[in-house]
Every structure is written in structure tokens, then in C-alpha cells.
Amino acid sequence: MIFITAKFLIKPEHADSWPEISKAFTEATRAEPGNLWFDWSRSVDNPDEYVINEAFRDQDAGVAHVTAEHFKAAQRELPQYLQATPKIVNTTVPGTDWSELGEFEVK
């Protein structure tokens, strides 16, 4: 799977509204056949920073994502709410789901 983590630094006046601002993009991405997950989290250290964890089944699903109309719309619409270009880590890993963190096993 293609695993992506990206940090979005939102303009302070829009940070509280970011989930609603990005809602259409989020819902459309989650509906893609090759999307495994697409989850936003807000930083506990910086209230203007949101982190996204997303995964796609394979390279074809990743290409379908970045060529989809909702992705192109997000490219046009979302930057106006950002303080800076998002930072990203993008890698391919085996599997299609999260693994258990054995060091914190719950018994």
C-alpha cells in the first residue's frame, strides 16, 4: 500500500473550521475504491496544524486519487486557507491495514 502522512499548517483564523473546510475533499477521497483510510488529526502542540494519515491500495489507486476531479478542486480551493505548503512523507509498505503495536499490547 501507499502510506502518506502530511502536515497542513492552517491560517489561525481558519484552524477551527478546517474539518468543515476540507469535508468535501475528505468525503470524496474516502469514497475512492482504492482508498484504505483518510484520517485527519489536530496537533496537540500547535492548534493551527492538522496531520493527515492516508493510505491507498496500490500505485494505481494513488494515481487515481491525484488525478480525480475532487483532488484537482482541492488543489484550487484549499491553499487559500494554508500558511505554508504542506509537508509530506510518502512511502510504499507491505499490507493493507494497520499492524498491532506489540510493545503496548493490551491483555
mmCIF file of N, CA, C and O in Angstrom:
data_model
loop_
_atom_site.group_PDB
_atom_site.id
_atom_site.type_symbol
_atom_site.label_atom_id
_atom_site.label_comp_id
_atom_site.label_asym_id
_atom_site.label_seq_id
_atom_site.Cartn_x
_atom_site.Cartn_y
_atom_site.Cartn_z
ATOM 1 N N MET A 1 0.841 -1.189 0.000
ATOM 2 C CA MET A 1 0.000 0.000 0.000
ATOM 3 C C MET A 1 0.875 1.237 0.000
ATOM 4 O O MET A 1 2.025 1.196 0.424
ATOM 5 N N ILE A 2 0.293 2.330 -0.483
ATOM 6 C CA ILE A 2 0.958 3.627 -0.407
ATOM 7 C C ILE A 2 0.477 4.292 0.876
ATOM 8 O O ILE A 2 -0.728 4.457 1.086
ATOM 9 N N PHE A 3 1.422 4.623 1.748
ATOM 10 C CA PHE A 3 1.109 5.253 3.032
ATOM 11 C C PHE A 3 1.635 6.674 3.012
ATOM 12 O O PHE A 3 2.794 6.909 2.674
ATOM 13 N N ILE A 4 0.774 7.616 3.356
ATOM 14 C CA ILE A 4 1.113 9.039 3.298
ATOM 15 C C ILE A 4 0.751 9.702 4.617
ATOM 16 O O ILE A 4 -0.338 9.496 5.151
ATOM 17 N N THR A 5 1.673 10.509 5.110
ATOM 18 C CA THR A 5 1.401 11.398 6.234
ATOM 19 C C THR A 5 1.788 12.794 5.777
ATOM 20 O O THR A 5 2.874 12.982 5.221
ATOM 21 N N ALA A 6 0.907 13.750 5.990
ATOM 22 C CA ALA A 6 1.193 15.123 5.591
ATOM 23 C C ALA A 6 0.744 16.078 6.690
ATOM 24 O O ALA A 6 -0.261 15.845 7.357
ATOM 25 N N LYS A 7 1.529 17.143 6.864
ATOM 26 C CA LYS A 7 1.219 18.186 7.851
ATOM 27 C C LYS A 7 0.734 19.428 7.121
ATOM 28 O O LYS A 7 1.395 19.912 6.203
ATOM 29 N N PHE A 8 -0.404 19.936 7.548
ATOM 30 C CA PHE A 8 -1.003 21.137 6.983
ATOM 31 C C PHE A 8 -1.019 22.216 8.058
ATOM 32 O O PHE A 8 -1.627 22.030 9.117
ATOM 33 N N LEU A 9 -0.355 23.336 7.800
ATOM 34 C CA LEU A 9 -0.365 24.467 8.714
ATOM 35 C C LEU A 9 -1.441 25.437 8.227
ATOM 36 O O LEU A 9 -1.310 26.069 7.177
ATOM 37 N N ILE A 10 -2.513 25.519 9.000
ATOM 38 C CA ILE A 10 -3.694 26.294 8.621
ATOM 39 C C ILE A 10 -3.575 27.717 9.160
ATOM 40 O O ILE A 10 -3.052 27.936 10.258
ATOM 41 N N LYS A 11 -4.070 28.687 8.413
ATOM 42 C CA LYS A 11 -4.115 30.059 8.930
ATOM 43 C C LYS A 11 -4.941 30.057 10.213
ATOM 44 O O LYS A 11 -6.001 29.419 10.267
ATOM 45 N N PRO A 12 -4.474 30.755 11.256
ATOM 46 C CA PRO A 12 -5.148 30.697 12.563
ATOM 47 C C PRO A 12 -6.649 30.988 12.512
ATOM 48 O O PRO A 12 -7.430 30.346 13.217
ATOM 49 N N GLU A 13 -7.051 31.909 11.671
ATOM 50 C CA GLU A 13 -8.475 32.268 11.609
ATOM 51 C C GLU A 13 -9.337 31.174 10.982
ATOM 52 O O GLU A 13 -10.568 31.226 11.057
ATOM 53 N N HIS A 14 -8.711 30.162 10.378
ATOM 54 C CA HIS A 14 -9.448 29.060 9.758
ATOM 55 C C HIS A 14 -9.215 27.708 10.439
ATOM 56 O O HIS A 14 -9.835 26.716 10.039
ATOM 57 N N ALA A 15 -8.339 27.670 11.420
ATOM 58 C CA ALA A 15 -7.959 26.387 12.022
ATOM 59 C C ALA A 15 -9.145 25.649 12.638
ATOM 60 O O ALA A 15 -9.286 24.437 12.451
ATOM 61 N N ASP A 16 -9.993 26.342 13.363
ATOM 62 C CA ASP A 16 -11.139 25.671 13.979
ATOM 63 C C ASP A 16 -12.133 25.159 12.942
ATOM 64 O O ASP A 16 -12.847 24.179 13.184
ATOM 65 N N SER A 17 -12.167 25.782 11.775
ATOM 66 C CA SER A 17 -13.110 25.406 10.721
ATOM 67 C C SER A 17 -12.539 24.404 9.722
ATOM 68 O O SER A 17 -13.257 23.968 8.819
ATOM 69 N N TRP A 18 -11.272 24.031 9.872
ATOM 70 C CA TRP A 18 -10.636 23.164 8.877
ATOM 71 C C TRP A 18 -11.399 21.866 8.611
ATOM 72 O O TRP A 18 -11.540 21.483 7.446
ATOM 73 N N PRO A 19 -11.923 21.179 9.621
ATOM 74 C CA PRO A 19 -12.670 19.954 9.300
ATOM 75 C C PRO A 19 -13.840 20.210 8.342
ATOM 76 O O PRO A 19 -14.086 19.409 7.437
ATOM 77 N N GLU A 20 -14.525 21.308 8.511
ATOM 78 C CA GLU A 20 -15.640 21.632 7.623
ATOM 79 C C GLU A 20 -15.126 22.108 6.258
ATOM 80 O O GLU A 20 -15.679 21.744 5.215
ATOM 81 N N ILE A 21 -14.068 22.912 6.263
ATOM 82 C CA ILE A 21 -13.486 23.412 5.016
ATOM 83 C C ILE A 21 -13.026 22.255 4.131
ATOM 84 O O ILE A 21 -13.218 22.268 2.907
ATOM 85 N N SER A 22 -12.423 21.247 4.725
ATOM 86 C CA SER A 22 -11.864 20.121 3.970
ATOM 87 C C SER A 22 -12.834 18.939 3.849
ATOM 88 O O SER A 22 -12.478 17.898 3.297
ATOM 89 N N LYS A 23 -14.057 19.100 4.317
ATOM 90 C CA LYS A 23 -15.017 17.995 4.379
ATOM 91 C C LYS A 23 -15.324 17.368 3.014
ATOM 92 O O LYS A 23 -15.323 16.137 2.879
ATOM 93 N N ALA A 24 -15.604 18.170 2.011
ATOM 94 C CA ALA A 24 -15.951 17.610 0.697
ATOM 95 C C ALA A 24 -14.785 16.795 0.134
ATOM 96 O O ALA A 24 -14.985 15.688 -0.385
ATOM 97 N N PHE A 25 -13.575 17.317 0.259
ATOM 98 C CA PHE A 25 -12.389 16.603 -0.203
ATOM 99 C C PHE A 25 -12.201 15.302 0.583
ATOM 100 O O PHE A 25 -11.932 14.250 0.006
ATOM 101 N N THR A 26 -12.363 15.387 1.887
ATOM 102 C CA THR A 26 -12.211 14.208 2.741
ATOM 103 C C THR A 26 -13.219 13.128 2.364
ATOM 104 O O THR A 26 -12.853 11.964 2.169
ATOM 105 N N GLU A 27 -14.479 13.496 2.252
ATOM 106 C CA GLU A 27 -15.521 12.511 1.943
ATOM 107 C C GLU A 27 -15.327 11.898 0.559
ATOM 108 O O GLU A 27 -15.500 10.686 0.375
ATOM 109 N N ALA A 28 -14.961 12.725 -0.419
ATOM 110 C CA ALA A 28 -14.751 12.201 -1.768
ATOM 111 C C ALA A 28 -13.552 11.254 -1.811
ATOM 112 O O ALA A 28 -13.599 10.218 -2.480
ATOM 113 N N THR A 29 -12.503 11.586 -1.088
ATOM 114 C CA THR A 29 -11.326 10.713 -1.052
ATOM 115 C C THR A 29 -11.661 9.395 -0.381
ATOM 116 O O THR A 29 -11.288 8.318 -0.869
ATOM 117 N N ARG A 30 -12.370 9.442 0.730
ATOM 118 C CA ARG A 30 -12.754 8.209 1.428
ATOM 119 C C ARG A 30 -13.626 7.311 0.558
ATOM 120 O O ARG A 30 -13.642 6.099 0.746
ATOM 121 N N ALA A 31 -14.346 7.893 -0.383
ATOM 122 C CA ALA A 31 -15.231 7.120 -1.261
ATOM 123 C C ALA A 31 -14.496 6.490 -2.450
ATOM 124 O O ALA A 31 -15.082 5.668 -3.152
ATOM 125 N N GLU A 32 -13.240 6.845 -2.663
ATOM 126 C CA GLU A 32 -12.482 6.263 -3.763
ATOM 127 C C GLU A 32 -12.326 4.759 -3.537
ATOM 128 O O GLU A 32 -12.034 4.326 -2.425
ATOM 129 N N PRO A 33 -12.495 3.947 -4.578
ATOM 130 C CA PRO A 33 -12.392 2.492 -4.416
ATOM 131 C C PRO A 33 -11.045 2.026 -3.871
ATOM 132 O O PRO A 33 -10.976 1.046 -3.136
ATOM 133 N N GLY A 34 -9.960 2.733 -4.193
ATOM 134 C CA GLY A 34 -8.630 2.311 -3.749
ATOM 135 C C GLY A 34 -8.160 2.926 -2.450
ATOM 136 O O GLY A 34 -7.056 2.649 -1.985
ATOM 137 N N ASN A 35 -9.001 3.761 -1.827
ATOM 138 C CA ASN A 35 -8.615 4.386 -0.564
ATOM 139 C C ASN A 35 -8.819 3.411 0.591
ATOM 140 O O ASN A 35 -9.877 2.809 0.724
ATOM 141 N N LEU A 36 -7.803 3.256 1.416
ATOM 142 C CA LEU A 36 -7.899 2.395 2.592
ATOM 143 C C LEU A 36 -8.288 3.190 3.826
ATOM 144 O O LEU A 36 -9.050 2.714 4.650
ATOM 145 N N TRP A 37 -7.748 4.387 3.972
ATOM 146 C CA TRP A 37 -8.177 5.311 5.020
ATOM 147 C C TRP A 37 -7.681 6.707 4.706
ATOM 148 O O TRP A 37 -6.750 6.900 3.933
ATOM 149 N N PHE A 38 -8.338 7.686 5.333
ATOM 150 C CA PHE A 38 -8.031 9.095 5.123
ATOM 151 C C PHE A 38 -8.479 9.807 6.399
ATOM 152 O O PHE A 38 -9.655 10.124 6.575
ATOM 153 N N ASP A 39 -7.550 9.999 7.332
ATOM 154 C CA ASP A 39 -7.891 10.463 8.675
ATOM 155 C C ASP A 39 -7.100 11.712 9.069
ATOM 156 O O ASP A 39 -5.871 11.714 9.031
ATOM 157 N N TRP A 40 -7.836 12.755 9.458
ATOM 158 C CA TRP A 40 -7.235 13.988 9.950
ATOM 159 C C TRP A 40 -7.099 13.930 11.464
ATOM 160 O O TRP A 40 -7.974 13.406 12.150
ATOM 161 N N SER A 41 -6.024 14.523 11.975
ATOM 162 C CA SER A 41 -5.826 14.728 13.408
ATOM 163 C C SER A 41 -5.294 16.139 13.605
ATOM 164 O O SER A 41 -4.548 16.646 12.768
ATOM 165 N N ARG A 42 -5.652 16.722 14.754
ATOM 166 C CA ARG A 42 -5.154 18.054 15.062
ATOM 167 C C ARG A 42 -4.001 17.928 16.049
ATOM 168 O O ARG A 42 -4.083 17.176 17.017
ATOM 169 N N SER A 43 -2.952 18.666 15.814
ATOM 170 C CA SER A 43 -1.779 18.619 16.681
ATOM 171 C C SER A 43 -2.135 19.088 18.095
ATOM 172 O O SER A 43 -2.849 20.082 18.265
ATOM 173 N N VAL A 44 -1.620 18.393 19.090
ATOM 174 C CA VAL A 44 -1.822 18.830 20.481
ATOM 175 C C VAL A 44 -0.830 19.928 20.847
ATOM 176 O O VAL A 44 -1.018 20.623 21.844
ATOM 177 N N ASP A 45 0.224 20.104 20.034
ATOM 178 C CA ASP A 45 1.235 21.126 20.306
ATOM 179 C C ASP A 45 0.998 22.424 19.549
ATOM 180 O O ASP A 45 1.442 23.486 19.986
ATOM 181 N N ASN A 46 0.328 22.341 18.408
ATOM 182 C CA ASN A 46 0.085 23.525 17.590
ATOM 183 C C ASN A 46 -1.341 23.463 17.057
ATOM 184 O O ASN A 46 -1.626 22.694 16.140
ATOM 185 N N PRO A 47 -2.248 24.276 17.607
ATOM 186 C CA PRO A 47 -3.649 24.201 17.185
ATOM 187 C C PRO A 47 -3.900 24.599 15.732
ATOM 188 O O PRO A 47 -4.977 24.370 15.210
ATOM 189 N N ASP A 48 -2.897 25.148 15.053
ATOM 190 C CA ASP A 48 -3.034 25.503 13.642
ATOM 191 C C ASP A 48 -2.579 24.380 12.713
ATOM 192 O O ASP A 48 -2.688 24.506 11.493
ATOM 193 N N GLU A 49 -2.073 23.284 13.280
ATOM 194 C CA GLU A 49 -1.541 22.202 12.468
ATOM 195 C C GLU A 49 -2.456 20.982 12.491
ATOM 196 O O GLU A 49 -2.855 20.510 13.548
ATOM 197 N N TYR A 50 -2.769 20.500 11.298
ATOM 198 C CA TYR A 50 -3.516 19.252 11.132
ATOM 199 C C TYR A 50 -2.606 18.267 10.409
ATOM 200 O O TYR A 50 -1.836 18.640 9.520
ATOM 201 N N VAL A 51 -2.706 17.016 10.803
ATOM 202 C CA VAL A 51 -1.922 15.954 10.181
ATOM 203 C C VAL A 51 -2.893 14.964 9.566
ATOM 204 O O VAL A 51 -3.896 14.592 10.188
ATOM 205 N N ILE A 52 -2.598 14.563 8.367
ATOM 206 C CA ILE A 52 -3.431 13.560 7.712
ATOM 207 C C ILE A 52 -2.634 12.272 7.557
ATOM 208 O O ILE A 52 -1.458 12.298 7.210
ATOM 209 N N ASN A 53 -3.285 11.175 7.860
ATOM 210 C CA ASN A 53 -2.750 9.843 7.583
ATOM 211 C C ASN A 53 -3.683 9.238 6.550
ATOM 212 O O ASN A 53 -4.894 9.143 6.786
ATOM 213 N N GLU A 54 -3.112 8.844 5.434
ATOM 214 C CA GLU A 54 -3.927 8.266 4.372
ATOM 215 C C GLU A 54 -3.200 7.090 3.744
ATOM 216 O O GLU A 54 -1.961 7.018 3.792
ATOM 217 N N ALA A 55 -3.964 6.179 3.197
ATOM 218 C CA ALA A 55 -3.377 5.021 2.539
ATOM 219 C C ALA A 55 -4.223 4.637 1.336
ATOM 220 O O ALA A 55 -5.459 4.764 1.356
ATOM 221 N N PHE A 56 -3.519 4.170 0.309
ATOM 222 C CA PHE A 56 -4.160 3.715 -0.913
ATOM 223 C C PHE A 56 -3.677 2.309 -1.240
ATOM 224 O O PHE A 56 -2.530 1.958 -0.961
ATOM 225 N N ARG A 57 -4.554 1.520 -1.784
ATOM 226 C CA ARG A 57 -4.314 0.100 -2.040
ATOM 227 C C ARG A 57 -3.009 -0.160 -2.787
ATOM 228 O O ARG A 57 -2.238 -1.044 -2.442
ATOM 229 N N ASP A 58 -2.739 0.642 -3.831
ATOM 230 C CA ASP A 58 -1.562 0.419 -4.667
ATOM 231 C C ASP A 58 -1.283 1.675 -5.494
ATOM 232 O O ASP A 58 -1.980 2.694 -5.344
ATOM 233 N N GLN A 59 -0.295 1.583 -6.367
ATOM 234 C CA GLN A 59 0.103 2.719 -7.196
ATOM 235 C C GLN A 59 -1.055 3.210 -8.072
ATOM 236 O O GLN A 59 -1.248 4.412 -8.227
ATOM 237 N N ASP A 60 -1.810 2.285 -8.641
ATOM 238 C CA ASP A 60 -2.947 2.686 -9.486
ATOM 239 C C ASP A 60 -3.960 3.502 -8.683
ATOM 240 O O ASP A 60 -4.508 4.484 -9.188
ATOM 241 N N ALA A 61 -4.217 3.099 -7.439
ATOM 242 C CA ALA A 61 -5.158 3.841 -6.589
ATOM 243 C C ALA A 61 -4.605 5.222 -6.251
ATOM 244 O O ALA A 61 -5.354 6.198 -6.184
ATOM 245 N N GLY A 62 -3.295 5.313 -6.045
ATOM 246 C CA GLY A 62 -2.669 6.608 -5.782
ATOM 247 C C GLY A 62 -2.773 7.537 -6.975
ATOM 248 O O GLY A 62 -3.077 8.727 -6.822
ATOM 249 N N VAL A 63 -2.556 7.002 -8.162
ATOM 250 C CA VAL A 63 -2.684 7.803 -9.386
ATOM 251 C C VAL A 63 -4.131 8.251 -9.574
ATOM 252 O O VAL A 63 -4.399 9.407 -9.913
ATOM 253 N N ALA A 64 -5.071 7.344 -9.332
ATOM 254 C CA ALA A 64 -6.488 7.702 -9.453
ATOM 255 C C ALA A 64 -6.837 8.842 -8.488
ATOM 256 O O ALA A 64 -7.620 9.740 -8.834
ATOM 257 N N HIS A 65 -6.243 8.819 -7.304
ATOM 258 C CA HIS A 65 -6.509 9.866 -6.311
ATOM 259 C C HIS A 65 -6.028 11.232 -6.804
ATOM 260 O O HIS A 65 -6.800 12.191 -6.807
ATOM 261 N N VAL A 66 -4.776 11.312 -7.226
ATOM 262 C CA VAL A 66 -4.231 12.627 -7.596
ATOM 263 C C VAL A 66 -4.718 13.128 -8.949
ATOM 264 O O VAL A 66 -4.489 14.286 -9.288
ATOM 265 N N THR A 67 -5.419 12.287 -9.702
ATOM 266 C CA THR A 67 -5.989 12.738 -10.978
ATOM 267 C C THR A 67 -7.503 12.920 -10.893
ATOM 268 O O THR A 67 -8.128 13.323 -11.877
ATOM 269 N N ALA A 68 -8.088 12.648 -9.727
ATOM 270 C CA ALA A 68 -9.536 12.791 -9.537
ATOM 271 C C ALA A 68 -9.934 14.265 -9.526
ATOM 272 O O ALA A 68 -9.167 15.135 -9.105
ATOM 273 N N GLU A 69 -11.150 14.532 -9.967
ATOM 274 C CA GLU A 69 -11.638 15.912 -10.003
ATOM 275 C C GLU A 69 -11.669 16.535 -8.618
ATOM 276 O O GLU A 69 -11.344 17.708 -8.447
ATOM 277 N N HIS A 70 -12.043 15.771 -7.582
ATOM 278 C CA HIS A 70 -12.084 16.345 -6.228
ATOM 279 C C HIS A 70 -10.684 16.709 -5.732
ATOM 280 O O HIS A 70 -10.529 17.652 -4.966
ATOM 281 N N PHE A 71 -9.658 15.993 -6.180
ATOM 282 C CA PHE A 71 -8.281 16.345 -5.820
ATOM 283 C C PHE A 71 -7.893 17.657 -6.508
ATOM 284 O O PHE A 71 -7.320 18.552 -5.881
ATOM 285 N N LYS A 72 -8.225 17.774 -7.782
ATOM 286 C CA LYS A 72 -7.922 18.997 -8.521
ATOM 287 C C LYS A 72 -8.663 20.192 -7.921
ATOM 288 O O LYS A 72 -8.111 21.296 -7.824
ATOM 289 N N ALA A 73 -9.917 19.968 -7.502
ATOM 290 C CA ALA A 73 -10.680 21.044 -6.854
ATOM 291 C C ALA A 73 -10.013 21.452 -5.543
ATOM 292 O O ALA A 73 -9.919 22.648 -5.232
ATOM 293 N N ALA A 74 -9.544 20.484 -4.772
ATOM 294 C CA ALA A 74 -8.861 20.788 -3.517
ATOM 295 C C ALA A 74 -7.575 21.570 -3.771
ATOM 296 O O ALA A 74 -7.248 22.498 -3.011
ATOM 297 N N GLN A 75 -6.861 21.233 -4.837
ATOM 298 C CA GLN A 75 -5.651 21.976 -5.188
ATOM 299 C C GLN A 75 -5.953 23.445 -5.474
ATOM 300 O O GLN A 75 -5.148 24.319 -5.172
ATOM 301 N N ARG A 76 -7.108 23.691 -6.050
ATOM 302 C CA ARG A 76 -7.506 25.074 -6.361
ATOM 303 C C ARG A 76 -8.032 25.801 -5.130
ATOM 304 O O ARG A 76 -7.762 26.992 -4.954
ATOM 305 N N GLU A 77 -8.795 25.116 -4.292
ATOM 306 C CA GLU A 77 -9.549 25.764 -3.220
ATOM 307 C C GLU A 77 -8.845 25.817 -1.870
ATOM 308 O O GLU A 77 -8.971 26.803 -1.142
ATOM 309 N N LEU A 78 -8.141 24.777 -1.481
ATOM 310 C CA LEU A 78 -7.621 24.689 -0.116
ATOM 311 C C LEU A 78 -6.393 25.556 0.186
ATOM 312 O O LEU A 78 -6.257 26.015 1.326
ATOM 313 N N PRO A 79 -5.495 25.819 -0.755
ATOM 314 C CA PRO A 79 -4.307 26.606 -0.404
ATOM 315 C C PRO A 79 -4.602 27.986 0.196
ATOM 316 O O PRO A 79 -3.797 28.488 0.995
ATOM 317 N N GLN A 80 -5.718 28.586 -0.123
ATOM 318 C CA GLN A 80 -6.032 29.903 0.444
ATOM 319 C C GLN A 80 -6.171 29.871 1.967
ATOM 320 O O GLN A 80 -6.078 30.905 2.628
ATOM 321 N N TYR A 81 -6.380 28.692 2.549
ATOM 322 C CA TYR A 81 -6.538 28.545 3.987
ATOM 323 C C TYR A 81 -5.236 28.168 4.698
ATOM 324 O O TYR A 81 -5.209 28.044 5.919
ATOM 325 N N LEU A 82 -4.163 27.987 3.930
ATOM 326 C CA LEU A 82 -2.903 27.486 4.475
ATOM 327 C C LEU A 82 -1.889 28.602 4.695
ATOM 328 O O LEU A 82 -1.832 29.565 3.930
ATOM 329 N N GLN A 83 -1.040 28.410 5.716
ATOM 330 C CA GLN A 83 0.071 29.330 5.978
ATOM 331 C C GLN A 83 1.290 28.993 5.129
ATOM 332 O O GLN A 83 2.110 29.873 4.848
ATOM 333 N N ALA A 84 1.430 27.724 4.772
ATOM 334 C CA ALA A 84 2.611 27.253 4.049
ATOM 335 C C ALA A 84 2.258 26.002 3.250
ATOM 336 O O ALA A 84 1.214 25.380 3.494
ATOM 337 N N THR A 85 3.122 25.647 2.336
ATOM 338 C CA THR A 85 2.953 24.409 1.581
ATOM 339 C C THR A 85 3.034 23.227 2.547
ATOM 340 O O THR A 85 3.954 23.168 3.370
ATOM 341 N N PRO A 86 2.087 22.288 2.491
ATOM 342 C CA PRO A 86 2.126 21.132 3.392
ATOM 343 C C PRO A 86 3.412 20.315 3.223
ATOM 344 O O PRO A 86 4.015 20.286 2.149
ATOM 345 N N LYS A 87 3.812 19.665 4.308
ATOM 346 C CA LYS A 87 4.962 18.754 4.319
ATOM 347 C C LYS A 87 4.434 17.332 4.233
ATOM 348 O O LYS A 87 3.381 17.020 4.798
ATOM 349 N N ILE A 88 5.166 16.446 3.553
ATOM 350 C CA ILE A 88 4.656 15.100 3.306
ATOM 351 C C ILE A 88 5.742 14.043 3.471
ATOM 352 O O ILE A 88 6.919 14.297 3.193
ATOM 353 N N VAL A 89 5.319 12.876 3.921
ATOM 354 C CA VAL A 89 6.108 11.651 3.857
ATOM 355 C C VAL A 89 5.238 10.666 3.089
ATOM 356 O O VAL A 89 4.077 10.448 3.436
ATOM 357 N N ASN A 90 5.801 10.086 2.035
ATOM 358 C CA ASN A 90 5.061 9.193 1.150
ATOM 359 C C ASN A 90 5.926 7.966 0.929
ATOM 360 O O ASN A 90 7.059 8.082 0.465
ATOM 361 N N THR A 91 5.399 6.800 1.265
ATOM 362 C CA THR A 91 6.177 5.581 1.091
ATOM 363 C C THR A 91 5.265 4.415 0.749
ATOM 364 O O THR A 91 4.058 4.479 0.969
ATOM 365 N N THR A 92 5.851 3.377 0.207
ATOM 366 C CA THR A 92 5.115 2.153 -0.076
ATOM 367 C C THR A 92 5.510 1.113 0.965
ATOM 368 O O THR A 92 6.702 0.925 1.240
ATOM 369 N N VAL A 93 4.512 0.482 1.563
ATOM 370 C CA VAL A 93 4.754 -0.532 2.587
ATOM 371 C C VAL A 93 3.909 -1.766 2.278
ATOM 372 O O VAL A 93 2.865 -1.666 1.636
ATOM 373 N N PRO A 94 4.342 -2.933 2.748
ATOM 374 C CA PRO A 94 3.532 -4.141 2.531
ATOM 375 C C PRO A 94 2.269 -4.106 3.381
ATOM 376 O O PRO A 94 2.232 -3.486 4.441
ATOM 377 N N GLY A 95 1.232 -4.768 2.907
ATOM 378 C CA GLY A 95 0.000 -4.885 3.674
ATOM 379 C C GLY A 95 -1.075 -3.934 3.205
ATOM 380 O O GLY A 95 -0.875 -3.125 2.296
ATOM 381 N N THR A 96 -2.231 -4.028 3.872
ATOM 382 C CA THR A 96 -3.364 -3.159 3.543
ATOM 383 C C THR A 96 -4.074 -2.661 4.793
ATOM 384 O O THR A 96 -5.185 -2.154 4.717
ATOM 385 N N ASP A 97 -3.443 -2.807 5.957
ATOM 386 C CA ASP A 97 -4.074 -2.367 7.196
ATOM 387 C C ASP A 97 -2.997 -2.058 8.225
ATOM 388 O O ASP A 97 -1.822 -2.357 8.031
ATOM 389 N N TRP A 98 -3.424 -1.484 9.343
ATOM 390 C CA TRP A 98 -2.525 -1.194 10.456
ATOM 391 C C TRP A 98 -2.076 -2.497 11.109
ATOM 392 O O TRP A 98 -2.835 -3.459 11.178
ATOM 393 N N SER A 99 -0.856 -2.518 11.610
ATOM 394 C CA SER A 99 -0.355 -3.631 12.413
ATOM 395 C C SER A 99 -0.525 -3.275 13.889
ATOM 396 O O SER A 99 -0.643 -2.099 14.242
ATOM 397 N N GLU A 100 -0.540 -4.281 14.748
ATOM 398 C CA GLU A 100 -0.620 -4.015 16.185
ATOM 399 C C GLU A 100 0.734 -3.563 16.699
ATOM 400 O O GLU A 100 1.782 -4.041 16.262
ATOM 401 N N LEU A 101 0.724 -2.648 17.657
ATOM 402 C CA LEU A 101 1.933 -2.160 18.303
ATOM 403 C C LEU A 101 2.203 -3.057 19.497
ATOM 404 O O LEU A 101 1.698 -2.826 20.605
ATOM 405 N N GLY A 102 2.978 -4.117 19.266
ATOM 406 C CA GLY A 102 3.209 -5.144 20.265
ATOM 407 C C GLY A 102 3.824 -4.642 21.552
ATOM 408 O O GLY A 102 3.597 -5.230 22.625
ATOM 409 N N GLU A 103 4.568 -3.562 21.493
ATOM 410 C CA GLU A 103 5.210 -3.016 22.696
ATOM 411 C C GLU A 103 4.177 -2.471 23.687
ATOM 412 O O GLU A 103 4.494 -2.250 24.856
ATOM 413 N N PHE A 104 2.959 -2.237 23.246
ATOM 414 C CA PHE A 104 1.896 -1.735 24.114
ATOM 415 C C PHE A 104 0.701 -2.677 24.103
ATOM 416 O O PHE A 104 -0.446 -2.254 24.135
ATOM 417 N N GLU A 105 0.986 -3.963 24.073
ATOM 418 C CA GLU A 105 -0.061 -4.976 23.999
ATOM 419 C C GLU A 105 -1.039 -4.844 25.173
ATOM 420 O O GLU A 105 -0.634 -4.701 26.321
ATOM 421 N N VAL A 106 -2.298 -4.873 24.857
ATOM 422 C CA VAL A 106 -3.354 -4.852 25.872
ATOM 423 C C VAL A 106 -3.782 -6.284 26.111
ATOM 424 O O VAL A 106 -4.162 -6.986 25.177
ATOM 425 N N LYS A 107 -3.699 -6.689 27.360
ATOM 426 C CA LYS A 107 -4.052 -8.081 27.703
ATOM 427 C C LYS A 107 -5.377 -8.130 28.431
ATOM 428 O O LYS A 107 -5.809 -7.257 29.064
#
